[in-house]
Amino acid sequence: GEFSQARANELFEQHKKFLEWRKTEWATRGPEALAKRQAARAANHKTWRQMKGMDLFRHEIGAPGTKPFAIGVGVMSVLYLSVFFSQGEGRKNYEYWSKYHAKTAAPGGH
């Protein structure tokens, strides 16, 4: 392309903007700025390592990796409880149950 005075001015303005941006970047770098950023983060940010009790529990339950596990536990719990309660009265007819767990043990039981 043609190099005109207008094009030169435009490039100069772009370069000035870039330098301003770099100055702000340099201001947020370096050991002092790092220490300042770390202090600010430590003051108002909690990682899971600093959490205790219900905060930690809520944080863990909210994690996306927990959902399949929670679904599995829920399904297996419902399955187990449904089988457990469906046996109900029938349990007393089992030899093992009546021998060890029934309130009135069968004769010869413990």
XYZ file of N, CA and C in Angstrom, residues 13-108:
288
model
N -0.500 6.445 16.257
C -1.544 6.405 17.292
C -1.713 4.976 17.824
N -1.706 4.017 16.886
C -1.831 2.618 17.309
C -0.663 2.225 18.218
N 0.524 2.674 17.851
C 1.708 2.336 18.639
C 1.653 2.996 20.021
N 1.142 4.226 20.064
C 1.003 4.918 21.358
C 0.035 4.156 22.263
N -1.081 3.681 21.671
C -2.061 2.896 22.441
C -1.420 1.625 22.979
N -0.649 0.976 22.096
C 0.015 -0.249 22.502
C 0.978 0.005 23.659
N 1.753 1.096 23.578
C 2.708 1.411 24.646
C 1.996 1.712 25.962
N 0.868 2.406 25.882
C 0.084 2.679 27.100
C -0.371 1.362 27.732
N -0.843 0.465 26.882
C -1.296 -0.834 27.377
C -0.142 -1.593 28.029
N 1.052 -1.537 27.386
C 2.219 -2.228 27.941
C 2.617 -1.636 29.289
N 2.487 -0.312 29.434
C 2.830 0.321 30.712
C 1.923 -0.189 31.826
N 0.627 -0.338 31.516
C -0.283 -0.871 32.541
C 0.055 -2.329 32.847
N 0.479 -3.086 31.833
C 0.889 -4.470 32.054
C 2.115 -4.526 32.957
N 3.101 -3.670 32.685
C 4.322 -3.672 33.483
C 4.026 -3.299 34.934
N 3.017 -2.456 35.129
C 2.667 -2.027 36.485
C 2.101 -3.205 37.299
N 1.520 -4.186 36.621
C 0.940 -5.321 37.355
C 1.890 -6.509 37.401
N 3.139 -6.320 37.006
C 4.121 -7.410 37.026
C 5.217 -7.101 38.033
N 6.064 -8.098 38.229
C 7.181 -7.900 39.142
C 6.883 -8.453 40.524
N 7.923 -8.619 41.324
C 7.758 -9.237 42.652
C 6.825 -8.461 43.588
N 6.903 -7.123 43.561
C 6.051 -6.315 44.456
C 4.585 -6.477 44.069
N 4.316 -6.380 42.754
C 2.943 -6.509 42.282
C 2.414 -7.920 42.543
N 3.286 -8.911 42.415
C 2.873 -10.291 42.680
C 2.475 -10.447 44.145
N 3.296 -9.906 45.036
C 2.990 -9.986 46.468
C 1.659 -9.307 46.770
N 1.416 -8.161 46.110
C 0.166 -7.423 46.310
C -1.029 -8.257 45.828
N -0.895 -8.870 44.636
C -1.982 -9.697 44.097
C -2.259 -10.901 44.989
N -1.184 -11.522 45.477
C -1.358 -12.701 46.334
C -2.046 -12.324 47.639
N -1.682 -11.183 48.210
C -2.300 -10.732 49.462
C -3.786 -10.460 49.254
N -4.115 -9.812 48.137
C -5.519 -9.504 47.845
C -6.314 -10.800 47.651
N -5.715 -11.764 46.975
C -6.409 -13.030 46.737
C -6.590 -13.805 48.042
N -5.562 -13.821 48.875
C -5.638 -14.558 50.143
C -6.689 -13.954 51.065
N -6.886 -12.663 50.966
C -7.827 -11.982 51.863
C -9.277 -12.311 51.534
N -9.588 -12.483 50.249
C -11.006 -12.636 49.910
C -11.321 -13.870 49.070
N -10.402 -14.848 49.037
C -10.650 -16.029 48.218
C -10.377 -17.274 49.041
N -11.333 -18.211 49.003
C -11.165 -19.465 49.742
C -11.075 -20.618 48.760
N -9.999 -21.402 48.848
C -9.949 -22.628 48.054
C -10.546 -23.743 48.904
N -10.765 -24.901 48.312
C -11.365 -26.008 49.059
C -10.472 -26.438 50.211
N -9.167 -26.140 50.110
C -8.253 -26.542 51.186
C -8.477 -25.738 52.461
N -8.997 -24.511 52.318
C -9.257 -23.701 53.511
C -10.662 -23.919 54.064
N -11.514 -24.607 53.298
C -12.908 -24.776 53.730
C -13.031 -25.877 54.769
N -14.032 -25.716 55.633
C -14.312 -26.727 56.647
C -15.820 -26.885 56.770
N -16.241 -28.034 57.254
C -17.642 -28.248 57.590
C -18.597 -28.126 56.413
N -19.687 -27.385 56.670
C -20.752 -27.280 55.666
C -20.300 -26.541 54.407
N -19.391 -25.573 54.549
C -18.866 -24.869 53.358
C -18.217 -25.871 52.407
N -17.373 -26.733 52.969
C -16.684 -27.729 52.157
C -17.685 -28.710 51.558
N -18.667 -29.135 52.362
C -19.688 -30.076 51.893
C -20.450 -29.479 50.720
N -20.896 -28.217 50.855
C -21.634 -27.552 49.778
C -20.779 -27.435 48.521
N -19.503 -27.085 48.711
C -18.577 -26.932 47.588
C -18.423 -28.268 46.849
N -18.260 -29.351 47.602
C -18.059 -30.669 46.999
C -19.325 -31.153 46.299
N -20.488 -30.929 46.918
C -21.740 -31.382 46.320
C -22.015 -30.621 45.016
N -21.589 -29.368 44.966
C -21.805 -28.549 43.775
C -20.904 -28.912 42.612
N -19.852 -29.725 42.871
C -18.898 -30.056 41.816
C -19.550 -30.970 40.775
N -19.302 -30.728 39.493
C -19.953 -31.527 38.443
C -19.579 -33.005 38.501
N -18.384 -33.335 38.974
C -17.959 -34.732 39.040
C -18.728 -35.545 40.055
N -19.437 -34.877 40.968
C -20.180 -35.578 42.019
C -21.510 -36.114 41.506
N -22.046 -35.508 40.449
C -23.405 -35.853 40.017
C -23.595 -37.328 39.634
N -22.737 -37.926 38.800
C -22.942 -39.346 38.472
C -22.878 -40.236 39.709
N -21.963 -39.908 40.616
C -21.822 -40.675 41.850
C -23.099 -40.558 42.686
N -23.628 -39.346 42.800
C -24.849 -39.120 43.584
C -26.031 -39.864 42.955
N -26.118 -39.862 41.638
C -27.199 -40.581 40.958
C -27.088 -42.077 41.245
N -25.876 -42.604 41.166
C -25.648 -44.023 41.448
C -26.027 -44.387 42.871
N -25.619 -43.575 43.835
C -25.952 -43.831 45.236
C -27.467 -43.782 45.419
N -28.125 -42.814 44.800
C -29.574 -42.699 44.909
C -30.289 -43.922 44.349
N -29.884 -44.354 43.161
C -30.522 -45.512 42.522
C -30.315 -46.765 43.377
N -29.088 -46.983 43.838
C -28.808 -48.184 44.626
C -29.528 -48.140 45.971
N -29.655 -46.958 46.579
C -30.369 -46.831 47.854
C -31.841 -47.177 47.675
N -32.457 -46.638 46.634
C -33.873 -46.921 46.367
C -34.053 -48.420 46.112
N -33.162 -48.997 45.332
C -33.230 -50.427 45.035
C -33.124 -51.251 46.310
N -32.118 -50.938 47.133
C -31.899 -51.683 48.371
C -33.100 -51.547 49.303
N -33.559 -50.316 49.504
C -34.674 -50.094 50.421
C -35.952 -50.755 49.917
N -36.184 -50.710 48.619
C -37.400 -51.338 48.090
C -37.348 -52.847 48.308
N -36.194 -53.465 48.097
C -36.067 -54.911 48.328
C -36.199 -55.208 49.818
N -35.558 -54.384 50.648
C -35.579 -54.601 52.104
C -37.007 -54.537 52.640
N -37.749 -53.513 52.240
C -39.102 -53.349 52.776
C -40.106 -54.295 52.120
N -39.805 -54.779 50.925
C -40.746 -55.696 50.275
C -40.737 -57.053 50.970
N -39.652 -57.381 51.675
C -39.589 -58.666 52.366
C -40.502 -58.671 53.595
N -40.518 -57.550 54.315
C -41.414 -57.343 55.454
C -41.678 -58.555 56.323
N -42.930 -59.004 56.321
C -43.360 -60.122 57.169
C -42.714 -61.435 56.738
N -42.445 -61.561 55.471
C -41.863 -62.799 54.955
C -40.531 -63.131 55.592
N -39.856 -62.138 56.121
C -38.547 -62.329 56.713
C -38.614 -63.317 57.887
N -39.707 -63.286 58.625
C -39.830 -64.157 59.805
C -39.890 -65.637 59.421
N -40.241 -65.912 58.187
C -40.313 -67.300 57.738
C -38.951 -67.877 57.366
N -37.952 -67.008 57.199
C -36.623 -67.502 56.838
C -35.994 -68.156 58.055
N -35.340 -69.265 57.821
C -34.727 -70.015 58.927
C -33.666 -69.177 59.630
N -32.808 -68.524 58.836
C -31.726 -67.725 59.423
C -32.288 -66.612 60.297
N -33.259 -65.872 59.747
C -33.823 -64.725 60.470
C -34.451 -65.176 61.781
N -35.236 -66.224 61.705
C -35.941 -66.666 62.901
C -34.965 -67.224 63.940
N -33.844 -67.752 63.473
C -32.875 -68.335 64.414
C -32.121 -67.252 65.182
N -31.723 -66.169 64.501
C -30.834 -65.190 65.135
C -31.477 -63.839 65.441
N -32.498 -63.430 64.688
C -32.983 -62.058 64.811
C -34.390 -61.920 65.353
N -35.200 -62.922 65.201
C -36.593 -62.791 65.626
C -36.651 -62.630 67.141
N -37.645 -61.870 67.626
C -37.775 -61.622 69.066
C -38.033 -62.926 69.814
N -38.922 -63.745 69.279
C -39.181 -65.051 69.896
C -38.416 -66.071 69.089
N -37.265 -66.462 69.585
C -36.400 -67.367 68.836
C -37.049 -68.732 68.743
N -36.775 -69.401 67.672
C -37.310 -70.744 67.465
C -36.696 -71.674 68.505
N -37.399 -72.736 68.880
C -36.840 -73.668 69.862
C -35.504 -74.193 69.382
N -34.560 -74.243 70.272
C -33.207 -74.699 69.901
C -32.367 -73.550 69.360
